[in-house]
Short mmCIF file of C-alpha atoms (C1' of nucleotides) in Angstrom, two decimals:
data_model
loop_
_atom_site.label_atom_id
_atom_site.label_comp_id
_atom_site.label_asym_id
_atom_site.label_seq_id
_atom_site.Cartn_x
_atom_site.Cartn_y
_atom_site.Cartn_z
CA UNK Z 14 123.11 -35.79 -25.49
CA UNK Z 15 121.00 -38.54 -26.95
CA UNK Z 16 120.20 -39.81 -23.52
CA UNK Z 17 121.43 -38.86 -20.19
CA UNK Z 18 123.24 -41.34 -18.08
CA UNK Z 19 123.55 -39.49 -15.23
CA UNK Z 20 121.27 -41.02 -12.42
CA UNK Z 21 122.68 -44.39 -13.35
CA UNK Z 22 125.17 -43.42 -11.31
CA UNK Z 23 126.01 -44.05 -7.53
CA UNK Z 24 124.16 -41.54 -5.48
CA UNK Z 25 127.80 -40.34 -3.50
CA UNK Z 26 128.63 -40.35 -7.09
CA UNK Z 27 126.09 -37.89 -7.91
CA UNK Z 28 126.83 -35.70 -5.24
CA UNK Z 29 130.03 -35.37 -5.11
CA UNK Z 30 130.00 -34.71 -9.06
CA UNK Z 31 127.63 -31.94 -8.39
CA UNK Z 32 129.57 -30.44 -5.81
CA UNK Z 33 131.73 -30.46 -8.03
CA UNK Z 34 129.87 -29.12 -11.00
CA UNK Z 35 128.53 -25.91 -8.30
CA UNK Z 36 132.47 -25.05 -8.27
CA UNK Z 37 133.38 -25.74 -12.01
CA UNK Z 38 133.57 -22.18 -13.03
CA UNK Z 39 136.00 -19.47 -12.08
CA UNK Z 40 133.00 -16.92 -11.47
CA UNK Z 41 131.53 -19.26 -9.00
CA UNK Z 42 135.12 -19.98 -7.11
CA UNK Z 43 135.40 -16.28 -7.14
CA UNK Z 44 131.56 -15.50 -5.48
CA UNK Z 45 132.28 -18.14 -3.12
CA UNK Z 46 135.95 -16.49 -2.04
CA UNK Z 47 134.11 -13.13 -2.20
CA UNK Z 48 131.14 -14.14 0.06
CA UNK Z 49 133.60 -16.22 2.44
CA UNK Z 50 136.09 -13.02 2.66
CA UNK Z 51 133.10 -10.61 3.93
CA UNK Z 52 131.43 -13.34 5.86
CA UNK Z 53 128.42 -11.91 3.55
CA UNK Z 54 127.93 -10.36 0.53
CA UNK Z 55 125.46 -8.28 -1.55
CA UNK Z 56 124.52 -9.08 -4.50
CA UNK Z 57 125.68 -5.75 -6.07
CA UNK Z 58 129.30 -6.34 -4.52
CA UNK Z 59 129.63 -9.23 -6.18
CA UNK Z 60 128.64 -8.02 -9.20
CA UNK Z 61 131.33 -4.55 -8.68
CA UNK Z 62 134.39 -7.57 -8.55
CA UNK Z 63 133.74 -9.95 -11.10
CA UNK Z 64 134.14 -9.36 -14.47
CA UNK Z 65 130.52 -10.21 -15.49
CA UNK Z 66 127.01 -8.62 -16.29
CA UNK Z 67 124.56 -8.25 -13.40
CA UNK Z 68 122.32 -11.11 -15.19
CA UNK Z 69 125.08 -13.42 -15.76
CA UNK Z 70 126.34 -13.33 -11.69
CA UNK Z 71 122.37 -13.48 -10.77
CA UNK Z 72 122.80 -16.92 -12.84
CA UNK Z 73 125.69 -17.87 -11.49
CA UNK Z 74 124.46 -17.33 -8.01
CA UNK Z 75 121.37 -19.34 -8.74
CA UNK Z 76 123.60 -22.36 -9.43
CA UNK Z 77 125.34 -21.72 -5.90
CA UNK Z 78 121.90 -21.49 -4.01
CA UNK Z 79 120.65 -24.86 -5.71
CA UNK Z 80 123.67 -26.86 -5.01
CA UNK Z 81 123.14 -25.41 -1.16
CA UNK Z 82 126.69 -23.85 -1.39
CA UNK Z 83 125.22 -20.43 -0.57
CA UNK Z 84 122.13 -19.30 1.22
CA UNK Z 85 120.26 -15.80 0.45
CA UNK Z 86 117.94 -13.69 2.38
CA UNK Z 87 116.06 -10.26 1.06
CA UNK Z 88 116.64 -7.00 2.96
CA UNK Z 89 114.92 -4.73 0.99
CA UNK Z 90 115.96 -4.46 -2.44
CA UNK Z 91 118.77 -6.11 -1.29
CA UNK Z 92 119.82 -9.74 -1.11
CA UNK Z 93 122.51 -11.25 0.96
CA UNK Z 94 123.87 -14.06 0.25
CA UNK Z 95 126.44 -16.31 2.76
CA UNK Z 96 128.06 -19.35 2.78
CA UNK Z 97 125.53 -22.26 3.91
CA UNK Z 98 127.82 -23.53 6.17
CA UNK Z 99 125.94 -26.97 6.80
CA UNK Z 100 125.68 -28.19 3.61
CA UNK Z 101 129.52 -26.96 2.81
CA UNK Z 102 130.82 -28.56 5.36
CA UNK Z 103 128.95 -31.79 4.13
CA UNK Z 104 130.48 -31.45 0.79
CA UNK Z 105 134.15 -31.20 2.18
CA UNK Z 106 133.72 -34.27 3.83
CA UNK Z 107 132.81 -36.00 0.85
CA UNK Z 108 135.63 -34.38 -0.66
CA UNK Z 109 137.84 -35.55 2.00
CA UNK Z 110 136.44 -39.00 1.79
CA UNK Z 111 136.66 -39.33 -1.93
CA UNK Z 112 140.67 -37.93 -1.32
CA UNK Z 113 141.35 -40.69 1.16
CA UNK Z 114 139.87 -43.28 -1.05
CA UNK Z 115 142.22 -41.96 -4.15
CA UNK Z 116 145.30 -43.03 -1.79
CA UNK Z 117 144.49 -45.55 -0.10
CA UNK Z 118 147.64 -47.36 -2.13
CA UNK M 10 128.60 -18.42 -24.81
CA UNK M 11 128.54 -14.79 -27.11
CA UNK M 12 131.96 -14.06 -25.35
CA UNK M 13 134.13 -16.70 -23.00
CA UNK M 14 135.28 -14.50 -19.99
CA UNK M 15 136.87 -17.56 -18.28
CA UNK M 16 140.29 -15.89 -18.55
CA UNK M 17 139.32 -12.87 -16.94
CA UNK M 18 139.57 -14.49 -13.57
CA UNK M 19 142.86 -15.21 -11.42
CA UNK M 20 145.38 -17.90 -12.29
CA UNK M 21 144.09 -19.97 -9.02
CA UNK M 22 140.33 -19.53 -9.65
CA UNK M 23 140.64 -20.80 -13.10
CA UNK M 24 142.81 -23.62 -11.59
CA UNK M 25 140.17 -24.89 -8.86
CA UNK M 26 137.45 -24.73 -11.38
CA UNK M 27 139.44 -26.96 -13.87
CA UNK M 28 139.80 -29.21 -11.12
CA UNK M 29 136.42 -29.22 -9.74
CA UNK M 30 135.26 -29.31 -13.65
CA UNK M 31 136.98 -32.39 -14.15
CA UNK M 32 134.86 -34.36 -11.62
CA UNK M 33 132.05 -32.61 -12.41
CA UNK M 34 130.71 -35.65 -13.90
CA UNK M 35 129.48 -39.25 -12.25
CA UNK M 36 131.22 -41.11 -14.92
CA UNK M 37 134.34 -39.22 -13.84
CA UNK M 38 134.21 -39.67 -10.29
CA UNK M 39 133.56 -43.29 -10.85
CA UNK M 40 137.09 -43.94 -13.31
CA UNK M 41 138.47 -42.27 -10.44
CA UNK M 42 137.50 -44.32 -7.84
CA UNK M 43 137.89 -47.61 -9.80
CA UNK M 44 141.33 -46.74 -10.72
CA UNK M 45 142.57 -45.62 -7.33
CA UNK M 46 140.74 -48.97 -5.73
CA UNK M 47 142.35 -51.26 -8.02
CA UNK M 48 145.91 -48.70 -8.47
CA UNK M 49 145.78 -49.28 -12.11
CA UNK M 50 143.35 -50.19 -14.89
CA UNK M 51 142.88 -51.36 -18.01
CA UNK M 52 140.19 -49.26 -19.95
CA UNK M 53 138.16 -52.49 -20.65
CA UNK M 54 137.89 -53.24 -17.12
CA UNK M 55 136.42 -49.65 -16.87
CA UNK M 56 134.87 -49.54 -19.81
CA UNK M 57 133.05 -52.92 -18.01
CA UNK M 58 131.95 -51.46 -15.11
CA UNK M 59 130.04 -48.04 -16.54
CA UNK M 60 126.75 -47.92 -18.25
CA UNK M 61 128.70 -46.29 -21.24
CA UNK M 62 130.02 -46.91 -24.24
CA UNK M 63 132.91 -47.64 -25.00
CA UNK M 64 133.94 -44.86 -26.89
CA UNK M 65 131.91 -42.49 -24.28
CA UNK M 66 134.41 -43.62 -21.82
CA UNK M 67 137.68 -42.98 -24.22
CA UNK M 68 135.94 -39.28 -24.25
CA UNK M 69 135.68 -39.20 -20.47
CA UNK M 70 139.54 -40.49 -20.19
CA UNK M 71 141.00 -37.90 -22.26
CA UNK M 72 139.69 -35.67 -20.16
CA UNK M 73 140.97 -36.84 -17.18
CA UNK M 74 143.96 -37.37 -18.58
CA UNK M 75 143.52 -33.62 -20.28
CA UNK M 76 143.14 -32.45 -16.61
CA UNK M 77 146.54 -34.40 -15.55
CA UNK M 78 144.57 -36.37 -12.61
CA UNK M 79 145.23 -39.59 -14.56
CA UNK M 80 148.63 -40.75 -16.10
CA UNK M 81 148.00 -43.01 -19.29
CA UNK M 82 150.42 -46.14 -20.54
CA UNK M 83 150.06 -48.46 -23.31
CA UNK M 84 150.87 -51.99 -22.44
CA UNK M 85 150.43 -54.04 -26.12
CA UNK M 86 146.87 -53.52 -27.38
CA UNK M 87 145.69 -52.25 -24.04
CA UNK M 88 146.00 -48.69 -22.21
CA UNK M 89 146.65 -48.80 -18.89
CA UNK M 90 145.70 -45.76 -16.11
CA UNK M 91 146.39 -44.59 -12.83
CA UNK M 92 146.06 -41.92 -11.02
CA UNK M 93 148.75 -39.33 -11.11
CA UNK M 94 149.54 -38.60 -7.92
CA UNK M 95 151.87 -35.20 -8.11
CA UNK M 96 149.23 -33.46 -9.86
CA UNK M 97 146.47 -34.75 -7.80
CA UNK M 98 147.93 -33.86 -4.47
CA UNK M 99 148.92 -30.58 -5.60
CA UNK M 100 144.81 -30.07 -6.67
CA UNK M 101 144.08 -31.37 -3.28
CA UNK M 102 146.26 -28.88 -1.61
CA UNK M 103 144.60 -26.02 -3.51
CA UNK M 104 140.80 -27.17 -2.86
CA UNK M 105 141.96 -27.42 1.28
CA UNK M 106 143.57 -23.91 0.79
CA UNK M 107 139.72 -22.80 -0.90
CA UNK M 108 137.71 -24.24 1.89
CA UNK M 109 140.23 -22.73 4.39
CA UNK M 110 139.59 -19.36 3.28
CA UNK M 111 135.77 -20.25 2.96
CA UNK M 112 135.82 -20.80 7.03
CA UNK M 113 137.77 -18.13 8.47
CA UNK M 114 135.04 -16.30 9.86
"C1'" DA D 21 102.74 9.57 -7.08
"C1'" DT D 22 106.93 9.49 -9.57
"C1'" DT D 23 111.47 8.21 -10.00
"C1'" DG D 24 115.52 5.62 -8.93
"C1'" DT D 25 117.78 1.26 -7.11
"C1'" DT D 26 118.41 -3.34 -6.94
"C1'" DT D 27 118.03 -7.88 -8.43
"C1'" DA D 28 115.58 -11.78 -10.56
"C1'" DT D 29 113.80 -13.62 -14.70
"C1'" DC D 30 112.97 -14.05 -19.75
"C1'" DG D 31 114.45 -14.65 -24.33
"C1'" DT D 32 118.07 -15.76 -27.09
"C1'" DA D 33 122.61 -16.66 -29.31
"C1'" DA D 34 126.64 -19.11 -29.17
"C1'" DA D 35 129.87 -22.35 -27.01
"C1'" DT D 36 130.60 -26.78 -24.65
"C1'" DA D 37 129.55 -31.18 -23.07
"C1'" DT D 38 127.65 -35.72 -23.47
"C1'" DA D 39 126.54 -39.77 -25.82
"C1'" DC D 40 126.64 -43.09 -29.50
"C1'" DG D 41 127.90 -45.89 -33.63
"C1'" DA D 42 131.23 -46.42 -37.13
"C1'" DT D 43 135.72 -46.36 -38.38
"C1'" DT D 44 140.64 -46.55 -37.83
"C1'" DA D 45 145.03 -47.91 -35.97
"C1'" DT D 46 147.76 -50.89 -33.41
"C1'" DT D 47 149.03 -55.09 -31.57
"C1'" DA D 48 148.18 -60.04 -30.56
"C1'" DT D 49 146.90 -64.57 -31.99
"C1'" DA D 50 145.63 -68.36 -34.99
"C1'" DT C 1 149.11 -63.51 -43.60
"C1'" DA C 2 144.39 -63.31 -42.00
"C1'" DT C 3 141.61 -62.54 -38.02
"C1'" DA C 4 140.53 -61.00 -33.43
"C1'" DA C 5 141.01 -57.77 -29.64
"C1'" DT C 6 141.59 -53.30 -27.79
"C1'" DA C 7 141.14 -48.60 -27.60
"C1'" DA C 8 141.39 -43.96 -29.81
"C1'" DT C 9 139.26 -40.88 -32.94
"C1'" DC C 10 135.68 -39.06 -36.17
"C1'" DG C 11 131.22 -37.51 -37.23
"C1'" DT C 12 127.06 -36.25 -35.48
"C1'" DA C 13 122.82 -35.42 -32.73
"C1'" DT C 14 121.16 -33.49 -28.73
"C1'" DA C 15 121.44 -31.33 -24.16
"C1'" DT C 16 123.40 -28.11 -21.23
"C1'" DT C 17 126.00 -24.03 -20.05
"C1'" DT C 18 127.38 -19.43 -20.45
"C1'" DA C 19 126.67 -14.83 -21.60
"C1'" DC C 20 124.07 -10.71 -22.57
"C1'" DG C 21 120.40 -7.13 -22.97
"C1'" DA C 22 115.76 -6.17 -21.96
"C1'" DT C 23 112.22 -6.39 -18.95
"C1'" DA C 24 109.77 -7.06 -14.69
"C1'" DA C 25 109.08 -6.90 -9.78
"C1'" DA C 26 109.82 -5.04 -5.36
"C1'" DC C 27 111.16 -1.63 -2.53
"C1'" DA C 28 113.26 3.14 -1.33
"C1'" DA C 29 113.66 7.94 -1.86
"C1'" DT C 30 112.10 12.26 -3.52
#
DNA sequence: ATTGTTTATCGTAAATATACGATTATTATA
DNA sequence: TATAATAATCGTATATTTACGATAAACAAT
């Protein structure tokens, strides 16, 4: 864009939109149902269920581990990735918050 | 993209991410909130309180019109939004259902 | 030591999103 | 009827996102 207006924004604003952003792609709802199902997931597991080159989940995963959605240690050649419960839970509140203040009429 | 693989994913994946997609953007969050605070408003009024312009803010509109979180009517030479609430509550019910599953471990 | 596994990163192409000014269309007002 | 107000749409520039194959890096197995 010719500039970006983004940070002129309300910080809750911010976050919430990028909470938002972390889940605005089916491949990412789909990592974060697959991790959540198994409690924790390899990388190559994910990769077996989604429809997607290895590259293009390692991408996708990326996005999850910046937002703080998902956290990922190395076990070997391995990584595992889980659900980063902490900041998650942070987010739904947000969520929740944001819901309560859509209906407050 | 070379290919978009977006439909390769389930109905309700696809659904959550449109959702989250929608307010994956500040400015988004922000019509949001100012229409649920005040129940209705004229685009002016939120055209007035964003650092966009004008026609920046028609874009984001569409979309969240696009999405079916807002309901558009056109009152003379204004157009007046709220928030629709059928399709928002439904959305709401399927991002609880999503962070159920995401804590059942 | 060589080979295989696993995953992250790089480079790149193509699609989408964001932002604006200018214009248009519609309705209200003088 | 002419002018002002309001908001949608068009055209366009630029930024970001999505996707892949190729490669690299790190470890495991032979």
């Amino acid at each position: 864009m010719a500039q970006n207006k983004k940070n002129e924004f309300s910080k809750s604003e911010i976050e919430l939109a990028d909470f938002a952003r972390a889940l605005s792609h089916p491949a990412r709802v789909a990592i974060m149902k697959a991790v959540a199902e198994k409690n924790m997931c390899i990388c190559g597991e994910i990769v077996e269920v989604l429809p997607l080159a290895q590259s293009t989940v390692s991408q996708h995963l990326k996005e999850l581990l910046n937002a703080g959605l998902l956290s990922g240690t190395v076990d070997g050649t391995k990584s595992c990735y889980c659900i980063n419960r902490k900041v998650f839970d942070k987010f739904i509140g947000s969520f929740n918050k944001f819901f309560l203040i859509t209906q407050e009429n």
